[in-house]
Amino acid sequence: MAFYVVQFLTGLASAASLFLVASGLSIIFGVTRIVNFAHGAFYMLGAYVAFTLTERFSGAIGFWGGVVAAALIVAALGVLVEMVLLRRIYHAPELFQLLATFGLTLMVEDLVVLIWGPSDLLGRRAPGFKGAVDFFGQNVPSYDLFLIGLGPVVLGALWLIFQRTRWGVLVRAATQDRDMVAALGVNQKWLFTSVFALGVFLAAVGGALQIPRDAVHHAMDLRIIVDVFVVVVIGGLGSIIGAFVAAVLVSELNAFGILIFPKISIILLFLVMAAVLIVRPWGLFGKPEVTARRTPGLTVNPWRPLSSKGRLAAVTALLLAATLPLFAGNYALTVGSEIAIFVIFAASLHFMMSVGGLASFGHAAYFGLGAYGVAFLAKMAGLPMITCLLLGPALALAGAALFGFFAVQLSGVYFAMLTLAFAQIVWSIAFQWVEVTGGDNGILGVWPEKWAASPSHFYWLAIGVAALAVAVLRNIVFSPFGYALRATRDSPRRSDAIGIDGKLIQWTAFVIAGTFAGIAGALFAYLKGSVFPDSLGISLSVDALVMVLLGGVETVSGAVVGAIVYKALSIFLVSQTDLSKLILGGVIVLVVIALPKGIVGVLETIRQRRRPRPEPPLLASRIGTAE
Amino acid sequence: MSTAPNLLSVVDLDKSYGGVHAVRGVSFALKAGEILALIGPNGAGKSTCFDMLNGQTTPSAGRINLLGQDTTYKKPREIWRLGVGRTFQITATFPTMTVRENIQVALASYGRRLFNFWASMPRLAQQEARDLLERVGMAGYAERPCGELAYGDLKRLELAIALANQPKLLLMDEPTAGMAPRERIELMRLTASIAREKSIGVLFTEHDMDVVFEHADRILVLNRGTLIAEGSPQDVRRNPEVRAIYLGEGLVYDARHREGQSA
């Protein structure tokens, strides 16, 4: 019995930091409508800066002074980021905001390693809370008790700020209707900046307070951000009390999940999240999103199937690509195969993101499931390669069918957060369930059979499958199904009023996209000869997003171009520098700010400008009668 | 017309949102080919009524019978399948498609071909789409991106989309809101002529009394959720209660007066 109580208390203590970070994210979202992906990075920075301050300068300001000073420093950094970066993208589609803040996260990850080194740092204990309290024979660290008390105190303080101060009233007003608040003469810029500062401050405090409990390391940002996303999805974005309740719930689930499913404790979390989403899609304390911004909206060029000239160009490009083995070495062919695989992966995400308006932040889950599917079939069942390639993606299909069903119940940022959380859950299963997946060691020895073993043969296989996949997906875009999918993206109200079952259409699109991602993953497993949990990781999901964005999210063929450019660039960068994340993050931020239409989008605009369409004669007379 | 069966019949429709009783015991019927206007001041419950007929809101009490079926708790798309077209107060179309493609999607949905993954949509049902555009006078706009259309044209496109399932009933929520006066009359004339020709029942809400009195066969007047008057335009215009709370005592539209002026 005492053991369970102690487990419960440990859960409550973990909830404190989680609540601090989640409430910060929620407050920022409430006012600015930005889901700050970089919130985990600020949390991590809080921990690192506090480590330095408490280790080096503890004489001057003491431990607690160090925690507060660290949070203030990070909050100041947050203000800088808000003023330099976020102010430029408040009106951009939310996908771009998520990506920009993710780019920031990547940069911070490399910077942290650069400054503090790659190894884990063990901080000191908090003065006054060094001991443990004996609890029916079990020890509970007294610092945990302090954290348990801190959560409600912060909740109360936030409540006071929002109810009793003028600033708090403005923030609440802006959360309900920020345009109205601006119309009333409130300086929106500084309101946004101050809200962002408070949110970042909370995240940094949350990070700083972790020092006595846990080692400081450079992956703690992604670990917390997934938990935080789960918390805000369950609690409801924008609700502080929701963040508190959900933080406790999630922490307790983590604490007790280990007792029930020791190997794959995360399943319990998934089940609870799924249950909440079915009953209350906007979280326990959240409100339904009123203004759903359309993800696209940068251009109104209607999509056209390829003309005969375009087809010819595509076939020529493919034939040229097929001649690569005649003059290139094995390394180039391996790189070529990898690029072809990523063309499939990017095209599959593009299909659901551009055509369906479903920006998945966890598309790697299905890539990885395809790869693991092949690995299971090849290693355990010993099936031939062709059979594995055909059946392996079925695992991705099944995963997409399961997760997609829940994900399409939501839209916009909720959809993005939920897909990310699902992907992270799949990753955790692959990582924790060592008996089946090999855990971190992966599954080795998934080699292609003789007919595809040579680099040139495998390369031809990869570009052949890629060409076929892209052609099939393109064809679906211009099929009635593709139009129905675009219709649900363009106007849910209208598509509902003409009998389109939007959720069913979106779910189907999710499954199609997942299956194609699985095909890419299946090839990838044979290319590398092995499968690791990395194939399901967040960074791979974001790679796909950047490829689509770089190519042009509002074009039909942007994903192909984006994948080729991005993959070639990143393979080159990784071979040249250790700071690939820093550069990549910088590239993402730059693309979002300077090139929101992507490469193909820019090319189309230029072509459009060169060929001005004749003004339709009817337009003039219409305007004449209008007033 | 009086012997025709009811297309739509509504009995004791009731809707409360928490403490607000938005619609109280509304009953009415609509016959094929009849144009029925639902009018009332802001907050009278018109939109709530519409949302219930359309399946977007479920009533707290009462029944809705559409084409012989109980549709009280049906979803919008099920109601659409029964043969109900609808237009919105703020137009809802597909801005990234061309005008013709907007119609083709509706036609494909009507023909239950949406789960076709292979056919080329731009080539599907071209003739039917052209006919519908012709009917609303937009044939020349077929290849224009829908996002570029002027507002009045969007309204006509919406009408064409609403006609794609060969509806027996059209639900039009403020069909002329946001349009210039001359365009309003044109759009309603067009709607009325299509309705008469195909014997489609039309239920519409409207704030413009010119439009209402010129085109409605019958008028329902809602106030604070209750039906306070029902009848021909003349009856409604003379009704003292309607005058007091809605039309006002001053200038009242009179068709003969207007015709005299314009003649």
CSV table of C-alpha atoms in Angstrom, one decimal, chain A residues 228-538:
chain,number,residue,atom,x,y,z
A,228,VAL,CA,3.2,18.7,-22.9
A,229,PHE,CA,1.4,18.2,-26.1
A,230,VAL,CA,-0.4,15.2,-24.6
A,231,VAL,CA,-1.2,17.4,-21.6
A,232,VAL,CA,-2.7,20.2,-23.6
A,233,VAL,CA,-4.6,17.9,-25.9
A,234,ILE,CA,-6.2,16.2,-22.9
A,235,GLY,CA,-6.6,19.4,-20.8
A,236,GLY,CA,-7.6,21.7,-23.6
A,237,LEU,CA,-5.4,24.3,-25.2
A,238,GLY,CA,-5.7,27.7,-23.6
A,239,SER,CA,-7.0,26.4,-20.3
A,240,ILE,CA,-4.7,26.7,-17.3
A,241,ILE,CA,-6.8,24.6,-15.0
A,242,GLY,CA,-7.0,22.1,-17.8
A,243,ALA,CA,-3.2,22.0,-18.0
A,244,PHE,CA,-3.0,21.4,-14.2
A,245,VAL,CA,-5.6,18.6,-14.2
A,246,ALA,CA,-4.1,16.9,-17.3
A,247,ALA,CA,-0.5,17.3,-16.0
A,248,VAL,CA,-1.5,15.4,-12.9
A,249,LEU,CA,-3.4,12.8,-14.9
A,250,VAL,CA,-0.5,12.3,-17.4
A,251,SER,CA,2.1,12.1,-14.6
A,252,GLU,CA,0.1,9.6,-12.7
A,253,LEU,CA,-0.5,7.5,-15.8
A,254,ASN,CA,3.3,7.5,-16.4
A,255,ALA,CA,3.9,6.6,-12.7
A,256,PHE,CA,1.4,3.7,-12.6
A,257,GLY,CA,1.7,2.7,-16.2
A,258,ILE,CA,5.1,1.2,-15.4
A,259,LEU,CA,3.4,-1.1,-12.8
A,260,ILE,CA,0.7,-2.3,-15.2
A,261,PHE,CA,2.6,-2.6,-18.5
A,262,PRO,CA,6.2,-2.5,-17.4
A,263,LYS,CA,7.6,-2.8,-21.0
A,264,ILE,CA,5.3,-0.5,-22.9
A,265,SER,CA,3.9,1.8,-20.2
A,266,ILE,CA,3.1,4.4,-22.8
A,267,ILE,CA,0.1,2.3,-24.1
A,268,LEU,CA,-1.9,3.4,-21.1
A,269,LEU,CA,-1.3,7.0,-21.9
A,270,PHE,CA,-2.5,6.4,-25.4
A,271,LEU,CA,-5.6,4.7,-24.3
A,272,VAL,CA,-6.6,7.6,-22.0
A,273,MET,CA,-5.8,10.2,-24.6
A,274,ALA,CA,-7.9,8.4,-27.1
A,275,ALA,CA,-10.8,8.1,-24.7
A,276,VAL,CA,-10.7,11.8,-23.9
A,277,LEU,CA,-10.6,12.7,-27.5
A,278,ILE,CA,-13.6,10.6,-28.4
A,279,VAL,CA,-15.7,12.1,-25.6
A,280,ARG,CA,-14.3,15.7,-25.7
A,281,PRO,CA,-12.3,16.4,-28.8
A,282,TRP,CA,-11.2,19.8,-27.5
A,283,GLY,CA,-9.9,18.5,-24.3
A,284,LEU,CA,-11.4,18.3,-20.8
A,285,PHE,CA,-11.4,22.1,-20.2
A,286,GLY,CA,-10.9,23.4,-23.7
A,287,LYS,CA,-13.4,25.1,-26.0
A,288,PRO,CA,-14.1,24.1,-29.6
A,289,GLU,CA,-11.9,26.1,-32.0
A,290,VAL,CA,-14.1,28.8,-33.5
A,291,THR,CA,-11.9,30.2,-36.2
A,292,ALA,CA,-10.3,27.4,-38.1
A,293,ARG,CA,-7.7,29.1,-40.3
A,294,ARG,CA,-7.2,27.4,-43.6
A,295,THR,CA,-3.7,26.0,-43.8
A,296,PRO,CA,-3.2,27.0,-47.5
A,297,GLY,CA,-4.3,30.4,-48.7
A,298,LEU,CA,-1.1,31.8,-50.3
A,299,THR,CA,-2.2,31.3,-53.9
A,300,VAL,CA,-5.4,30.6,-55.8
A,301,ASN,CA,-3.8,28.9,-58.8
A,302,PRO,CA,-6.1,26.0,-59.6
A,303,TRP,CA,-4.3,22.7,-59.9
A,304,ARG,CA,-4.0,21.2,-63.4
A,305,PRO,CA,-3.1,17.7,-64.4
A,306,LEU,CA,0.2,17.5,-66.4
A,307,SER,CA,-0.1,18.6,-70.0
A,308,SER,CA,1.4,16.3,-72.6
A,309,LYS,CA,4.5,18.5,-72.5
A,310,GLY,CA,4.7,18.1,-68.7
A,311,ARG,CA,4.4,14.3,-69.0
A,312,LEU,CA,7.2,14.2,-71.5
A,313,ALA,CA,9.4,16.3,-69.2
A,314,ALA,CA,8.7,14.0,-66.3
A,315,VAL,CA,9.4,10.8,-68.3
A,316,THR,CA,12.6,12.4,-69.7
A,317,ALA,CA,13.7,13.3,-66.1
A,318,LEU,CA,13.1,9.8,-65.0
A,319,LEU,CA,15.0,8.3,-67.9
A,320,LEU,CA,17.9,10.7,-67.2
A,321,ALA,CA,17.9,9.6,-63.6
A,322,ALA,CA,17.9,6.0,-64.7
A,323,THR,CA,21.2,6.5,-66.5
A,324,LEU,CA,23.0,7.5,-63.3
A,325,PRO,CA,24.5,4.0,-62.8
A,326,LEU,CA,26.4,4.4,-66.1
A,327,PHE,CA,28.7,7.0,-64.8
A,328,ALA,CA,28.3,7.3,-61.0
A,329,GLY,CA,30.0,5.3,-58.3
A,330,ASN,CA,28.4,3.1,-55.6
A,331,TYR,CA,28.2,5.9,-53.0
A,332,ALA,CA,26.3,8.2,-55.4
A,333,LEU,CA,23.9,5.4,-56.2
A,334,THR,CA,23.2,4.8,-52.5
A,335,VAL,CA,22.6,8.5,-52.1
A,336,GLY,CA,20.4,8.4,-55.2
A,337,SER,CA,18.4,5.5,-53.8
A,338,GLU,CA,17.9,7.3,-50.5
A,339,ILE,CA,16.7,10.4,-52.3
A,340,ALA,CA,14.2,8.3,-54.3
A,341,ILE,CA,12.9,6.8,-51.1
A,342,PHE,CA,12.5,10.2,-49.6
A,343,VAL,CA,10.6,11.4,-52.7
A,344,ILE,CA,8.0,8.7,-51.9
A,345,PHE,CA,7.9,9.7,-48.3
A,346,ALA,CA,7.6,13.4,-49.0
A,347,ALA,CA,5.0,12.8,-51.7
A,348,SER,CA,2.9,10.8,-49.3
A,349,LEU,CA,2.9,13.6,-46.7
A,350,HIS,CA,2.2,16.1,-49.4
A,351,PHE,CA,-0.8,14.2,-50.4
A,352,MET,CA,-2.4,14.5,-47.0
A,353,MET,CA,-1.0,17.9,-46.1
A,354,SER,CA,-1.5,19.9,-49.3
A,355,VAL,CA,-4.4,18.1,-50.8
A,356,GLY,CA,-6.1,17.2,-47.5
A,357,GLY,CA,-5.0,20.1,-45.3
A,358,LEU,CA,-3.9,17.6,-42.7
A,359,ALA,CA,-0.5,18.7,-41.6
A,360,SER,CA,0.9,15.7,-39.8
A,361,PHE,CA,3.8,16.2,-37.4
A,362,GLY,CA,4.2,12.5,-37.0
A,363,HIS,CA,4.4,11.1,-40.5
A,364,ALA,CA,7.6,9.2,-39.7
A,365,ALA,CA,5.5,6.8,-37.6
A,366,TYR,CA,4.2,5.2,-40.8
A,367,PHE,CA,7.6,5.3,-42.5
A,368,GLY,CA,9.1,3.4,-39.6
A,369,LEU,CA,6.2,1.0,-39.3
A,370,GLY,CA,6.8,0.0,-42.9
A,371,ALA,CA,10.4,-0.5,-42.2
A,372,TYR,CA,9.7,-2.6,-39.1
A,373,GLY,CA,7.0,-4.5,-41.0
A,374,VAL,CA,9.7,-5.5,-43.5
A,375,ALA,CA,12.2,-6.4,-40.8
A,376,PHE,CA,9.7,-8.6,-39.0
A,377,LEU,CA,8.7,-10.4,-42.1
A,378,ALA,CA,12.2,-10.9,-43.4
A,379,LYS,CA,13.9,-11.8,-40.1
A,380,MET,CA,11.1,-13.7,-38.2
A,381,ALA,CA,9.0,-15.2,-41.0
A,382,GLY,CA,11.9,-15.4,-43.5
A,383,LEU,CA,9.8,-14.4,-46.4
A,384,PRO,CA,11.3,-13.5,-49.8
A,385,MET,CA,12.1,-9.8,-50.5
A,386,ILE,CA,9.2,-9.2,-52.9
A,387,THR,CA,6.7,-10.5,-50.4
A,388,CYS,CA,8.2,-8.4,-47.7
A,389,LEU,CA,8.1,-5.3,-49.8
A,390,LEU,CA,4.5,-5.9,-50.6
A,391,LEU,CA,3.3,-6.9,-47.2
A,392,GLY,CA,5.6,-4.8,-45.0
A,393,PRO,CA,3.7,-1.5,-45.6
A,394,ALA,CA,0.6,-3.3,-44.3
A,395,LEU,CA,1.9,-2.6,-40.8
A,396,ALA,CA,2.0,1.1,-41.7
A,397,LEU,CA,-1.5,0.8,-43.2
A,398,ALA,CA,-2.8,-0.7,-39.9
A,399,GLY,CA,-1.1,2.0,-37.8
A,400,ALA,CA,-2.4,4.8,-40.0
A,401,ALA,CA,-5.9,3.3,-39.9
A,402,LEU,CA,-5.8,3.1,-36.1
A,403,PHE,CA,-4.2,6.5,-35.3
A,404,GLY,CA,-5.8,8.3,-38.3
A,405,PHE,CA,-9.2,7.5,-37.0
A,406,PHE,CA,-8.6,9.5,-33.9
A,407,ALA,CA,-6.5,12.2,-35.5
A,408,VAL,CA,-9.0,13.2,-38.2
A,409,GLN,CA,-11.5,13.9,-35.4
A,410,LEU,CA,-9.4,17.0,-34.9
A,411,SER,CA,-8.0,19.7,-37.1
A,412,GLY,CA,-5.3,22.3,-37.3
A,413,VAL,CA,-2.9,22.5,-34.4
A,414,TYR,CA,-4.7,19.8,-32.4
A,415,PHE,CA,-4.3,17.5,-35.4
A,416,ALA,CA,-0.6,18.3,-35.6
A,417,MET,CA,0.0,17.8,-31.9
A,418,LEU,CA,-2.0,14.5,-31.8
A,419,THR,CA,-0.1,13.0,-34.8
A,420,LEU,CA,3.2,14.0,-33.2
A,421,ALA,CA,2.1,12.3,-29.9
A,422,PHE,CA,1.1,9.2,-31.8
A,423,ALA,CA,4.4,9.0,-33.6
A,424,GLN,CA,6.2,9.4,-30.3
A,425,ILE,CA,4.1,6.6,-28.8
A,426,VAL,CA,5.1,4.3,-31.7
A,427,TRP,CA,8.7,5.3,-31.2
A,428,SER,CA,8.5,4.5,-27.5
A,429,ILE,CA,7.1,1.1,-28.2
A,430,ALA,CA,9.9,0.4,-30.7
A,431,PHE,CA,12.4,1.7,-28.1
A,432,GLN,CA,11.0,0.0,-25.0
A,433,TRP,CA,9.8,-3.4,-26.3
A,434,VAL,CA,13.3,-4.8,-26.6
A,435,GLU,CA,12.2,-8.5,-27.0
A,436,VAL,CA,10.4,-7.8,-30.2
A,437,THR,CA,12.0,-4.7,-31.7
A,438,GLY,CA,15.5,-5.0,-30.3
A,439,GLY,CA,15.1,-1.6,-28.7
A,440,ASP,CA,17.9,0.8,-29.4
A,441,ASN,CA,19.9,-2.0,-31.1
A,442,GLY,CA,17.3,-2.2,-33.8
A,443,ILE,CA,16.9,-5.2,-36.1
A,444,LEU,CA,20.0,-6.0,-38.2
A,445,GLY,CA,20.6,-8.0,-41.3
A,446,VAL,CA,17.7,-7.0,-43.5
A,447,TRP,CA,19.6,-7.3,-46.8
A,448,PRO,CA,18.1,-7.3,-50.2
A,449,GLU,CA,18.2,-10.5,-52.3
A,450,LYS,CA,20.7,-11.0,-55.0
A,451,TRP,CA,18.6,-9.5,-57.8
A,452,ALA,CA,18.4,-6.2,-56.0
A,453,ALA,CA,21.7,-6.4,-54.0
A,454,SER,CA,24.0,-4.4,-56.2
A,455,PRO,CA,23.8,-0.6,-55.7
A,456,SER,CA,22.7,0.0,-59.4
A,457,HIS,CA,19.9,-2.6,-59.2
A,458,PHE,CA,18.7,-1.3,-56.0
A,459,TYR,CA,18.8,2.2,-57.3
A,460,TRP,CA,16.7,1.3,-60.3
A,461,LEU,CA,14.2,-0.5,-58.0
A,462,ALA,CA,14.0,2.6,-55.8
A,463,ILE,CA,13.5,5.2,-58.6
A,464,GLY,CA,11.0,2.8,-60.3
A,465,VAL,CA,8.9,2.5,-57.2
A,466,ALA,CA,9.3,6.2,-56.5
A,467,ALA,CA,8.1,7.1,-60.0
A,468,LEU,CA,5.2,4.7,-59.7
A,469,ALA,CA,4.2,6.0,-56.3
A,470,VAL,CA,4.3,9.7,-57.4
A,471,ALA,CA,2.3,8.9,-60.5
A,472,VAL,CA,-0.3,7.0,-58.5
A,473,LEU,CA,-0.6,9.8,-55.9
A,474,ARG,CA,-0.8,12.5,-58.6
A,475,ASN,CA,-3.6,10.5,-60.3
A,476,ILE,CA,-5.5,10.3,-57.0
A,477,VAL,CA,-5.2,14.1,-56.6
A,478,PHE,CA,-7.1,14.5,-59.9
A,479,SER,CA,-9.6,11.7,-59.2
A,480,PRO,CA,-13.0,12.3,-57.7
A,481,PHE,CA,-11.5,11.2,-54.4
A,482,GLY,CA,-8.8,13.8,-54.6
A,483,TYR,CA,-11.4,16.5,-55.3
A,484,ALA,CA,-13.5,15.3,-52.4
A,485,LEU,CA,-10.4,15.6,-50.2
A,486,ARG,CA,-9.7,19.1,-51.4
A,487,ALA,CA,-13.3,20.0,-50.9
A,488,THR,CA,-13.2,19.0,-47.2
A,489,ARG,CA,-10.1,21.1,-46.8
A,490,ASP,CA,-11.5,24.1,-48.7
A,491,SER,CA,-14.9,24.3,-47.0
A,492,PRO,CA,-16.0,21.8,-44.5
A,493,ARG,CA,-19.4,23.5,-44.4
A,494,ARG,CA,-20.0,23.3,-48.1
A,495,SER,CA,-18.7,19.7,-48.4
A,496,ASP,CA,-21.0,18.6,-45.6
A,497,ALA,CA,-23.9,20.4,-47.5
A,498,ILE,CA,-23.2,18.4,-50.6
A,499,GLY,CA,-23.2,15.0,-48.9
A,500,ILE,CA,-19.4,14.5,-48.5
A,501,ASP,CA,-18.5,12.5,-45.4
A,502,GLY,CA,-15.5,14.6,-44.6
A,503,LYS,CA,-14.1,12.5,-41.7
A,504,LEU,CA,-14.3,9.3,-43.8
A,505,ILE,CA,-12.6,11.0,-46.7
A,506,GLN,CA,-9.8,12.4,-44.5
A,507,TRP,CA,-9.4,9.1,-42.7
A,508,THR,CA,-9.0,7.3,-46.1
A,509,ALA,CA,-6.5,9.9,-47.2
A,510,PHE,CA,-4.6,9.4,-43.9
A,511,VAL,CA,-4.5,5.7,-44.6
A,512,ILE,CA,-3.3,6.2,-48.2
A,513,ALA,CA,-0.6,8.6,-47.1
A,514,GLY,CA,0.5,6.2,-44.3
A,515,THR,CA,0.7,3.3,-46.6
A,516,PHE,CA,2.8,5.1,-49.1
A,517,ALA,CA,5.1,6.3,-46.3
A,518,GLY,CA,5.2,2.6,-45.3
A,519,ILE,CA,6.4,1.7,-48.8
A,520,ALA,CA,9.2,4.3,-48.5
A,521,GLY,CA,10.1,2.8,-45.1
A,522,ALA,CA,10.1,-0.7,-46.5
A,523,LEU,CA,12.6,0.2,-49.2
A,524,PHE,CA,14.6,2.2,-46.6
A,525,ALA,CA,15.0,-1.0,-44.4
A,526,TYR,CA,16.5,-2.8,-47.4
A,527,LEU,CA,18.7,0.1,-48.3
A,528,LYS,CA,20.2,0.3,-44.8
A,529,GLY,CA,20.0,-3.4,-44.1
A,530,SER,CA,18.7,-2.6,-40.7
A,531,VAL,CA,15.9,-0.8,-38.8
A,532,PHE,CA,16.2,1.5,-35.8
A,533,PRO,CA,13.8,3.4,-33.7
A,534,ASP,CA,15.2,6.6,-35.4
A,535,SER,CA,13.1,5.7,-38.5
A,536,LEU,CA,10.0,6.6,-36.4
A,537,GLY,CA,11.6,9.7,-34.8
A,538,ILE,CA,10.4,13.3,-34.6
